[in-house]
Coordinates of N, CA and C in Angstrom, one line a residue:
M1452 N 89.7 143.8 -10.0 CA 88.5 143.1 -10.4 C 87.4 144.1 -10.4
D1453 N 86.5 144.0 -11.3 CA 85.4 145.0 -11.3 C 84.2 144.5 -10.6
S1454 N 83.2 145.3 -10.4 CA 82.0 145.0 -9.6 C 81.2 143.8 -10.2
T1455 N 81.2 143.7 -11.5 CA 80.5 142.5 -12.1 C 81.1 141.2 -11.6
C1456 N 82.4 141.2 -11.7 CA 83.1 140.0 -11.3 C 82.9 139.7 -9.8
D1457 N 82.9 140.8 -9.0 CA 82.6 140.6 -7.5 C 81.2 140.0 -7.3
L1458 N 80.2 140.5 -8.0 CA 78.8 140.0 -7.8 C 78.8 138.6 -8.2
I1459 N 79.4 138.2 -9.3 CA 79.4 136.8 -9.7 C 80.1 135.9 -8.7
I1460 N 81.3 136.3 -8.2 CA 82.0 135.5 -7.3 C 81.2 135.3 -6.0
D1461 N 80.6 136.4 -5.5 CA 79.7 136.3 -4.3 C 78.6 135.3 -4.5
S1462 N 78.0 135.4 -5.7 CA 76.8 134.5 -6.0 C 77.2 133.0 -6.0
L1463 N 78.5 132.7 -6.4 CA 78.9 131.3 -6.4 C 79.1 130.7 -5.0
K1464 N 79.0 131.6 -4.0 CA 79.1 131.1 -2.6 C 77.7 130.6 -2.1
E1465 N 76.6 131.0 -2.9 CA 75.3 130.7 -2.5 C 74.9 129.3 -3.0
E1466 N 73.8 128.8 -2.6 CA 73.3 127.5 -3.1 C 73.0 127.5 -4.6
P1467 N 73.5 126.5 -5.3 CA 73.2 126.5 -6.8 C 71.7 126.2 -7.0
I1468 N 71.2 126.6 -8.2 CA 69.8 126.3 -8.5 C 69.7 124.9 -9.2
G1469 N 70.8 124.4 -9.5 CA 70.8 123.0 -10.1 C 72.2 122.7 -10.7
E1470 N 72.3 121.4 -11.1 CA 73.5 120.9 -11.6 C 73.2 120.0 -12.8
T1471 N 74.0 120.1 -13.8 CA 73.9 119.2 -15.0 C 75.3 118.6 -15.2
F1472 N 75.4 117.8 -16.3 CA 76.6 117.1 -16.5 C 77.9 118.0 -16.6
H1473 N 77.7 119.1 -17.3 CA 78.9 120.0 -17.5 C 78.9 121.3 -16.7
F1474 N 77.8 121.6 -16.0 CA 77.7 122.9 -15.3 C 77.0 122.8 -13.9
I1475 N 77.4 123.8 -13.1 CA 76.7 124.1 -11.9 C 76.0 125.4 -12.1
W1476 N 74.7 125.5 -11.9 CA 74.0 126.7 -12.2 C 73.6 127.6 -11.0
F1477 N 73.8 128.9 -11.2 CA 73.5 129.9 -10.1 C 72.7 131.0 -10.7
I1478 N 71.9 131.6 -9.8 CA 71.3 132.9 -10.0 C 72.1 134.0 -9.4
T1479 N 72.3 135.1 -10.2 CA 73.1 136.2 -9.6 C 72.2 137.4 -9.8
D1480 N 72.7 138.6 -9.3 CA 71.9 139.8 -9.4 C 71.9 140.3 -10.8
I1481 N 72.8 139.8 -11.7 CA 72.8 140.3 -13.1 C 72.4 139.2 -14.1
G1482 N 72.2 138.0 -13.7 CA 71.7 137.0 -14.6 C 72.0 135.6 -14.1
I1483 N 72.0 134.7 -15.0 CA 72.2 133.2 -14.7 C 73.6 132.9 -15.1
V1484 N 74.3 132.1 -14.2 CA 75.6 131.7 -14.4 C 75.7 130.2 -14.5
A1485 N 76.4 129.7 -15.6 CA 76.6 128.3 -15.8 C 78.1 128.1 -15.6
L1486 N 78.5 127.6 -14.4 CA 79.9 127.4 -14.0 C 80.4 126.1 -14.6
F1487 N 81.5 126.1 -15.3 CA 82.1 124.9 -15.8 C 82.5 124.0 -14.7
K1488 N 82.2 122.7 -14.8 CA 82.6 121.7 -13.8 C 84.0 121.1 -14.0
R1489 N 84.4 121.0 -15.2 CA 85.7 120.3 -15.5 C 86.5 121.1 -16.5
E1490 N 87.7 120.6 -16.8 CA 88.5 121.2 -17.8 C 88.3 120.4 -19.1
E1491 N 87.5 120.9 -20.0 CA 87.3 120.3 -21.3 C 87.4 121.4 -22.3
K1492 N 87.4 121.0 -23.6 CA 87.4 122.0 -24.6 C 86.2 123.0 -24.6
F1493 N 86.5 124.2 -24.8 CA 85.4 125.3 -24.8 C 84.2 124.9 -25.7
E1494 N 84.5 124.3 -26.8 CA 83.5 123.9 -27.8 C 82.5 122.9 -27.2
I1495 N 82.9 122.0 -26.4 CA 82.1 121.1 -25.7 C 81.1 121.8 -24.8
Y1496 N 81.6 122.7 -24.0 CA 80.7 123.5 -23.1 C 79.7 124.4 -23.9
N1497 N 80.3 125.0 -24.9 CA 79.5 125.9 -25.7 C 78.3 125.2 -26.4
S1498 N 78.6 124.0 -26.9 CA 77.5 123.3 -27.6 C 76.5 122.6 -26.7
N1499 N 76.8 122.5 -25.4 CA 75.9 121.8 -24.5 C 75.2 122.7 -23.6
V1500 N 75.5 124.0 -23.5 CA 74.9 124.8 -22.4 C 73.4 125.0 -22.6
E1501 N 72.9 125.2 -23.8 CA 71.5 125.4 -24.0 C 70.7 124.1 -23.7
I1502 N 71.3 123.0 -24.1 CA 70.6 121.7 -23.9 C 70.5 121.4 -22.4
E1503 N 71.6 121.7 -21.7 CA 71.6 121.4 -20.3 C 70.7 122.4 -19.5
A1504 N 70.6 123.7 -20.0 CA 69.7 124.6 -19.3 C 68.3 124.2 -19.4
N1505 N 67.9 123.6 -20.6 CA 66.6 123.1 -20.7 C 66.3 122.0 -19.7
K1506 N 67.2 121.2 -19.4 CA 67.0 120.1 -18.4 C 66.6 120.7 -17.0
L1507 N 67.0 121.9 -16.8 CA 66.6 122.6 -15.5 C 65.4 123.6 -15.7
A1508 N 64.8 123.5 -16.9 CA 63.7 124.3 -17.3 C 64.1 125.8 -17.3
L1509 N 65.3 126.1 -17.7 CA 65.8 127.5 -17.9 C 65.8 127.8 -19.4
D1510 N 65.0 128.9 -19.7 CA 65.0 129.3 -21.1 C 66.0 130.4 -21.3
I1511 N 67.2 130.1 -21.8 CA 68.2 131.1 -22.0 C 68.4 131.5 -23.5
T1512 N 67.5 131.1 -24.3 CA 67.6 131.3 -25.8 C 67.6 132.7 -26.2
K1513 N 66.9 133.6 -25.4 CA 66.8 135.0 -25.7 C 67.7 135.9 -25.0
E1514 N 68.6 135.3 -24.1 CA 69.5 136.0 -23.3 C 70.8 136.2 -24.0
E1515 N 71.5 137.3 -23.7 CA 72.9 137.5 -24.1 C 73.8 136.5 -23.4
K1516 N 74.8 135.9 -24.1 CA 75.7 135.0 -23.5 C 77.1 135.5 -23.5
E1517 N 77.7 135.5 -22.4 CA 79.1 136.0 -22.3 C 80.0 134.9 -21.6
Y1518 N 81.1 134.7 -22.2 CA 82.1 133.7 -21.6 C 83.0 134.6 -20.7
L1519 N 83.2 134.1 -19.4 CA 84.1 134.8 -18.5 C 85.0 133.8 -17.8
K1520 N 86.2 134.3 -17.5 CA 87.1 133.5 -16.6 C 87.5 134.4 -15.5
I1521 N 87.0 134.0 -14.3 CA 87.2 134.8 -13.1 C 87.9 134.0 -12.0
K1522 N 89.1 134.4 -11.6 CA 89.8 133.6 -10.6 C 89.9 132.2 -10.9
E1523 N 90.3 131.9 -12.1 CA 90.5 130.5 -12.6 C 89.2 129.7 -12.8
R1524 N 88.1 130.4 -12.6 CA 86.8 129.7 -12.8 C 86.3 130.1 -14.2
K1525 N 85.8 129.2 -15.0 CA 85.3 129.4 -16.3 C 83.8 129.3 -16.2
L1526 N 83.1 130.2 -16.9 CA 81.6 130.3 -16.8 C 81.0 131.0 -18.0
F1527 N 79.7 130.7 -18.2 CA 78.9 131.5 -19.1 C 78.0 132.4 -18.2
L1528 N 77.8 133.6 -18.6 CA 76.8 134.5 -17.9 C 75.8 134.8 -18.9
F1529 N 74.5 134.6 -18.5 CA 73.3 134.9 -19.4 C 72.6 136.0 -18.8
Y1530 N 72.3 137.1 -19.6 CA 71.6 138.2 -19.0 C 70.8 138.9 -20.2
S1531 N 69.9 139.8 -19.8 CA 69.0 140.5 -20.7 C 69.6 141.9 -20.9

């Protein structure tokens, strides 16, 4: 596992900044993480992530978005 994955996994042990229908949201040293809550089709998560970020007043529209699977956890990482 690389250092990016280690930083993300460590951040998931911290208190989340919020929760929406599909995601649990965390702040990490490298960006914002939207952790998938359930097993659903990727397209459902991909189409809802920006809408749900807005519900928490997170503006992720200008951030790079990367899909990651780390230790069986699926998530989006948003970073500049």
